[in-house]
Amino acid sequence: MNPATALATVLVDELVRCGLTDVVLAPGSRSAPLALALCAEERIRLHVRIDERSAAYLALGLAKTSGRPVAVVCTSGSAVANLHPAVIEAGEARVPLILLTADRPPELRDTGANQTIDQVKLFGSTVRWYGETGVPENRPGQVAYWRSLACRVWRRSLAPDPGPVHLNVPFREPLVPDGDTTWCEPLDGAAGHPRVRGGAPSPHTAVRVPPGMRGVLVIGEGATGVPRYVAAAEAAGWPVLSEPHGCGRYGDHAVSTYHHLLGVPEFADRAQPDVVVVLGRPGLSRPLLSWLARAAEHIVVDPDLARWPDPTRTATQVAQSVEIPAVPGPADWLDHWRSADLAARTAVDRVLDRADEITEPRLARDLVELLPGDSLLTVGPSMPIRDLDQVMRPRRGPRILANRGASGIDGVVSTAVGAALAHDGPAYALLGDLTLLHDQNGLIIGPNEPRPDLCLVVVNNDGGGIFSLLPQAALTGPFERVFGTPHGVDLAAVAAATRTPYTLLTSLTELPKAILGEGIRIVEAQTDRTRNAEIHTLIRDAATRAVRDLMSI
């Protein structure tokens, strides 16, 4: 057996023993040993994509949904660099990815050899760990080294700080099996077990909140232990402020209009808590962050105590866990939040329901309410997730994801496809037109690949809608060209190019029927950027008036 085939066979086998179930492969020549080993491995689900960037985001979606490391494999050269955007997102969102990059052997580096670049530590500090196998050789001791290295790759992607890891794998030719199956030592390992077993967990660091406090639970991106903390907050009489993808916006204590409430200075002043417990990484609402910065006690929960989120730089404690005693604080504390939330919610819904026009906030609100309880919704990280944050009513059931680690619009289609493939149930996505166009390659799924049950609801306002809500909108001269960026693309033609079923939504009454179906499909909703900015102003003003009227009673 040639060394390249031996290394690839052992590496794949050991990663499977560790628990690897999904691998995404982008085709190439230098990665042939890994590709062939993966193709022959029946214990994994292999996904093949022609574009490395799309492949990496597909792996990201699979890993975010499953909570398990997913490997992405590519060939040498610029192919590796195309993984970088997804690696950045995985690093910020703490998603375990294993990057297996094939490389030329050292003697071909810095020689002008074809498809050869410097891949050593290419991703810098973005990855949690970097390693290189070295060029495989037919000599005793190699198998133990390879298996130990694979276990290290697996463990470092998970603990102590989950995220992407990079193993560079240089191969010399021959790159394909030569028919010889002999090797200087046995290639197999201990049946069913990784070479390196897991050790004991680290000591548990907990903080106990004093009983009877006026507390608030805030939940953002990447939060863990959400049901337990929501139940504890309810027992303590705390309001729960959860971003949609924090997956804690449910139950009687959920305050769904916190963005509008905290934008009213009078309310924000009266709603100052004794303590705020923060799960995950909130970052959608500026009023929330401004209010959070004023909290007297601001406890951040980070199970790994490694990369705790604190964008306001006001955290007073960081803990692996927090104990919230089931002793309610002042009786009027929760009532104050609830009554204001009801007033703002009624005002917001009244604006949205005023006419049967397709507006972006109403589309977001109505879509999430239509979804089955066992569904998954991937939301674009720019305007769609903000719309959902500002108008979504509390509800149980659907799991909501968004690439808000680095908040880029790139790779969202591929992420949604990967998430759908890892989800046991129907999947949906809500994204903007630029987000779709940025990752059209995510729609390219070969005939032999697993296909997701995924409905992509695309808001098409012919450009970058978020800029119409920012100060740049006042720059009427250059605005359209350098911020609005109209594209004029026919999304029906984009869908047709990949034979993706397509529906144009002409009325919100058609939405329940439009999202029905199987397989990957697109529903387009055409909106206007200027009108969208007007709707957002109407929503904000209506909510503000309602809260101020309530406080004046």
PDB file of C-alpha atoms in Angstrom, residues 304-426:
ATOM      1  CA  ASP A 304     -15.730  26.917  28.802  1.00  0.00           C
ATOM      2  CA  LEU A 305     -14.518  30.088  30.559  1.00  0.00           C
ATOM      3  CA  ALA A 306     -12.472  30.687  27.424  1.00  0.00           C
ATOM      4  CA  ARG A 307     -14.006  33.270  25.074  1.00  0.00           C
ATOM      5  CA  TRP A 308     -16.805  34.880  27.053  1.00  0.00           C
ATOM      6  CA  PRO A 309     -18.816  37.488  25.128  1.00  0.00           C
ATOM      7  CA  ASP A 310     -18.805  40.970  26.633  1.00  0.00           C
ATOM      8  CA  PRO A 311     -19.094  43.557  23.813  1.00  0.00           C
ATOM      9  CA  THR A 312     -20.097  46.280  26.287  1.00  0.00           C
ATOM     10  CA  ARG A 313     -17.068  45.538  28.520  1.00  0.00           C
ATOM     11  CA  THR A 314     -19.324  45.694  31.577  1.00  0.00           C
ATOM     12  CA  ALA A 315     -19.402  42.073  32.773  1.00  0.00           C
ATOM     13  CA  THR A 316     -18.918  41.873  36.522  1.00  0.00           C
ATOM     14  CA  GLN A 317     -18.669  38.070  36.702  1.00  0.00           C
ATOM     15  CA  VAL A 318     -18.004  35.209  34.286  1.00  0.00           C
ATOM     16  CA  ALA A 319     -19.086  31.718  35.307  1.00  0.00           C
ATOM     17  CA  GLN A 320     -19.498  28.271  33.844  1.00  0.00           C
ATOM     18  CA  SER A 321     -23.002  28.166  35.301  1.00  0.00           C
ATOM     19  CA  VAL A 322     -25.335  30.322  37.376  1.00  0.00           C
ATOM     20  CA  GLU A 323     -27.810  29.178  39.990  1.00  0.00           C
ATOM     21  CA  ILE A 324     -30.984  31.264  40.029  1.00  0.00           C
ATOM     22  CA  PRO A 325     -32.976  30.598  43.253  1.00  0.00           C
ATOM     23  CA  ALA A 326     -36.711  29.972  42.838  1.00  0.00           C
ATOM     24  CA  VAL A 327     -37.558  32.943  45.038  1.00  0.00           C
ATOM     25  CA  PRO A 328     -39.473  35.695  43.185  1.00  0.00           C
ATOM     26  CA  GLY A 329     -38.399  39.302  43.584  1.00  0.00           C
ATOM     27  CA  PRO A 330     -40.782  42.276  43.927  1.00  0.00           C
ATOM     28  CA  ALA A 331     -44.255  41.436  42.575  1.00  0.00           C
ATOM     29  CA  ASP A 332     -44.429  44.469  40.286  1.00  0.00           C
ATOM     30  CA  TRP A 333     -41.084  43.737  38.585  1.00  0.00           C
ATOM     31  CA  LEU A 334     -42.351  41.172  36.099  1.00  0.00           C
ATOM     32  CA  ASP A 335     -45.722  42.936  35.759  1.00  0.00           C
ATOM     33  CA  HIS A 336     -43.932  46.126  34.683  1.00  0.00           C
ATOM     34  CA  TRP A 337     -42.218  44.296  31.809  1.00  0.00           C
ATOM     35  CA  ARG A 338     -45.295  42.297  30.831  1.00  0.00           C
ATOM     36  CA  SER A 339     -47.681  45.219  30.626  1.00  0.00           C
ATOM     37  CA  ALA A 340     -45.239  47.249  28.541  1.00  0.00           C
ATOM     38  CA  ASP A 341     -44.575  44.266  26.296  1.00  0.00           C
ATOM     39  CA  LEU A 342     -48.295  43.774  25.696  1.00  0.00           C
ATOM     40  CA  ALA A 343     -48.766  47.442  24.832  1.00  0.00           C
ATOM     41  CA  ALA A 344     -45.838  47.478  22.407  1.00  0.00           C
ATOM     42  CA  ARG A 345     -46.797  44.131  20.871  1.00  0.00           C
ATOM     43  CA  THR A 346     -50.373  45.299  20.223  1.00  0.00           C
ATOM     44  CA  ALA A 347     -49.096  48.499  18.605  1.00  0.00           C
ATOM     45  CA  VAL A 348     -46.584  46.671  16.403  1.00  0.00           C
ATOM     46  CA  ASP A 349     -49.122  44.101  15.225  1.00  0.00           C
ATOM     47  CA  ARG A 350     -51.634  46.842  14.463  1.00  0.00           C
ATOM     48  CA  VAL A 351     -49.144  48.496  12.093  1.00  0.00           C
ATOM     49  CA  LEU A 352     -48.224  45.206  10.427  1.00  0.00           C
ATOM     50  CA  ASP A 353     -51.843  44.110   9.947  1.00  0.00           C
ATOM     51  CA  ARG A 354     -53.055  47.450   8.604  1.00  0.00           C
ATOM     52  CA  ALA A 355     -53.009  46.244   4.989  1.00  0.00           C
ATOM     53  CA  ASP A 356     -52.375  43.009   3.130  1.00  0.00           C
ATOM     54  CA  GLU A 357     -49.174  44.276   1.552  1.00  0.00           C
ATOM     55  CA  ILE A 358     -46.025  42.201   1.631  1.00  0.00           C
ATOM     56  CA  THR A 359     -43.707  43.950   4.071  1.00  0.00           C
ATOM     57  CA  GLU A 360     -40.474  42.475   5.300  1.00  0.00           C
ATOM     58  CA  PRO A 361     -41.280  42.583   9.041  1.00  0.00           C
ATOM     59  CA  ARG A 362     -44.727  41.063   8.527  1.00  0.00           C
ATOM     60  CA  LEU A 363     -43.340  38.343   6.280  1.00  0.00           C
ATOM     61  CA  ALA A 364     -40.851  37.438   9.029  1.00  0.00           C
ATOM     62  CA  ARG A 365     -43.543  37.426  11.726  1.00  0.00           C
ATOM     63  CA  ASP A 366     -46.061  35.424   9.703  1.00  0.00           C
ATOM     64  CA  LEU A 367     -43.513  32.910   8.422  1.00  0.00           C
ATOM     65  CA  VAL A 368     -42.285  31.869  11.866  1.00  0.00           C
ATOM     66  CA  GLU A 369     -45.854  31.482  13.101  1.00  0.00           C
ATOM     67  CA  LEU A 370     -46.699  29.152  10.201  1.00  0.00           C
ATOM     68  CA  LEU A 371     -43.810  26.770  10.802  1.00  0.00           C
ATOM     69  CA  PRO A 372     -44.442  23.308  12.255  1.00  0.00           C
ATOM     70  CA  GLY A 373     -43.199  22.737  15.768  1.00  0.00           C
ATOM     71  CA  ASP A 374     -40.497  20.329  14.619  1.00  0.00           C
ATOM     72  CA  SER A 375     -39.066  22.653  11.974  1.00  0.00           C
ATOM     73  CA  LEU A 376     -35.750  24.446  11.593  1.00  0.00           C
ATOM     74  CA  LEU A 377     -35.433  28.037  10.372  1.00  0.00           C
ATOM     75  CA  THR A 378     -32.129  29.478   9.176  1.00  0.00           C
ATOM     76  CA  VAL A 379     -32.307  33.271   9.043  1.00  0.00           C
ATOM     77  CA  GLY A 380     -30.110  35.664   7.076  1.00  0.00           C
ATOM     78  CA  PRO A 381     -27.789  37.592   9.405  1.00  0.00           C
ATOM     79  CA  SER A 382     -28.555  41.099   8.163  1.00  0.00           C
ATOM     80  CA  MET A 383     -32.141  42.432   7.965  1.00  0.00           C
ATOM     81  CA  PRO A 384     -34.135  39.161   8.217  1.00  0.00           C
ATOM     82  CA  ILE A 385     -32.853  38.293  11.710  1.00  0.00           C
ATOM     83  CA  ARG A 386     -33.370  41.887  12.846  1.00  0.00           C
ATOM     84  CA  ASP A 387     -36.921  41.873  11.486  1.00  0.00           C
ATOM     85  CA  LEU A 388     -37.590  38.638  13.310  1.00  0.00           C
ATOM     86  CA  ASP A 389     -36.080  40.013  16.509  1.00  0.00           C
ATOM     87  CA  GLN A 390     -38.355  43.047  16.433  1.00  0.00           C
ATOM     88  CA  VAL A 391     -41.663  41.415  15.470  1.00  0.00           C
ATOM     89  CA  MET A 392     -41.576  37.701  16.401  1.00  0.00           C
ATOM     90  CA  ARG A 393     -44.130  36.744  19.031  1.00  0.00           C
ATOM     91  CA  PRO A 394     -43.196  34.171  21.675  1.00  0.00           C
ATOM     92  CA  ARG A 395     -43.728  30.587  20.572  1.00  0.00           C
ATOM     93  CA  ARG A 396     -42.401  27.119  21.249  1.00  0.00           C
ATOM     94  CA  GLY A 397     -41.228  24.677  18.655  1.00  0.00           C
ATOM     95  CA  PRO A 398     -39.081  25.779  15.716  1.00  0.00           C
ATOM     96  CA  ARG A 399     -35.346  25.936  16.166  1.00  0.00           C
ATOM     97  CA  ILE A 400     -33.851  29.126  14.736  1.00  0.00           C
ATOM     98  CA  LEU A 401     -30.273  29.505  13.466  1.00  0.00           C
ATOM     99  CA  ALA A 402     -28.328  32.471  12.106  1.00  0.00           C
ATOM    100  CA  ASN A 403     -24.702  33.044  11.149  1.00  0.00           C
ATOM    101  CA  ARG A 404     -24.187  35.845  13.643  1.00  0.00           C
ATOM    102  CA  GLY A 405     -20.695  34.834  14.739  1.00  0.00           C
ATOM    103  CA  ALA A 406     -19.150  37.248  12.245  1.00  0.00           C
ATOM    104  CA  SER A 407     -22.556  38.336  10.860  1.00  0.00           C
ATOM    105  CA  GLY A 408     -21.517  38.050   7.221  1.00  0.00           C
ATOM    106  CA  ILE A 409     -24.070  37.366   4.485  1.00  0.00           C
ATOM    107  CA  ASP A 410     -21.740  34.956   2.688  1.00  0.00           C
ATOM    108  CA  GLY A 411     -22.428  31.231   2.656  1.00  0.00           C
ATOM    109  CA  VAL A 412     -25.953  31.381   4.092  1.00  0.00           C
ATOM    110  CA  VAL A 413     -27.551  29.191   1.407  1.00  0.00           C
ATOM    111  CA  SER A 414     -24.948  26.486   1.982  1.00  0.00           C
ATOM    112  CA  THR A 415     -25.301  26.845   5.757  1.00  0.00           C
ATOM    113  CA  ALA A 416     -29.070  26.414   5.447  1.00  0.00           C
ATOM    114  CA  VAL A 417     -28.602  23.333   3.271  1.00  0.00           C
ATOM    115  CA  GLY A 418     -26.188  21.810   5.774  1.00  0.00           C
ATOM    116  CA  ALA A 419     -28.473  22.629   8.686  1.00  0.00           C
ATOM    117  CA  ALA A 420     -31.435  21.074   6.878  1.00  0.00           C
ATOM    118  CA  LEU A 421     -29.479  17.894   6.140  1.00  0.00           C
ATOM    119  CA  ALA A 422     -28.634  17.519   9.832  1.00  0.00           C
ATOM    120  CA  HIS A 423     -32.177  18.288  10.990  1.00  0.00           C
ATOM    121  CA  ASP A 424     -34.795  15.595  11.494  1.00  0.00           C
ATOM    122  CA  GLY A 425     -37.808  17.443  10.134  1.00  0.00           C
ATOM    123  CA  PRO A 426     -38.811  20.198   7.703  1.00  0.00           C
TER     124      PRO A 426
END
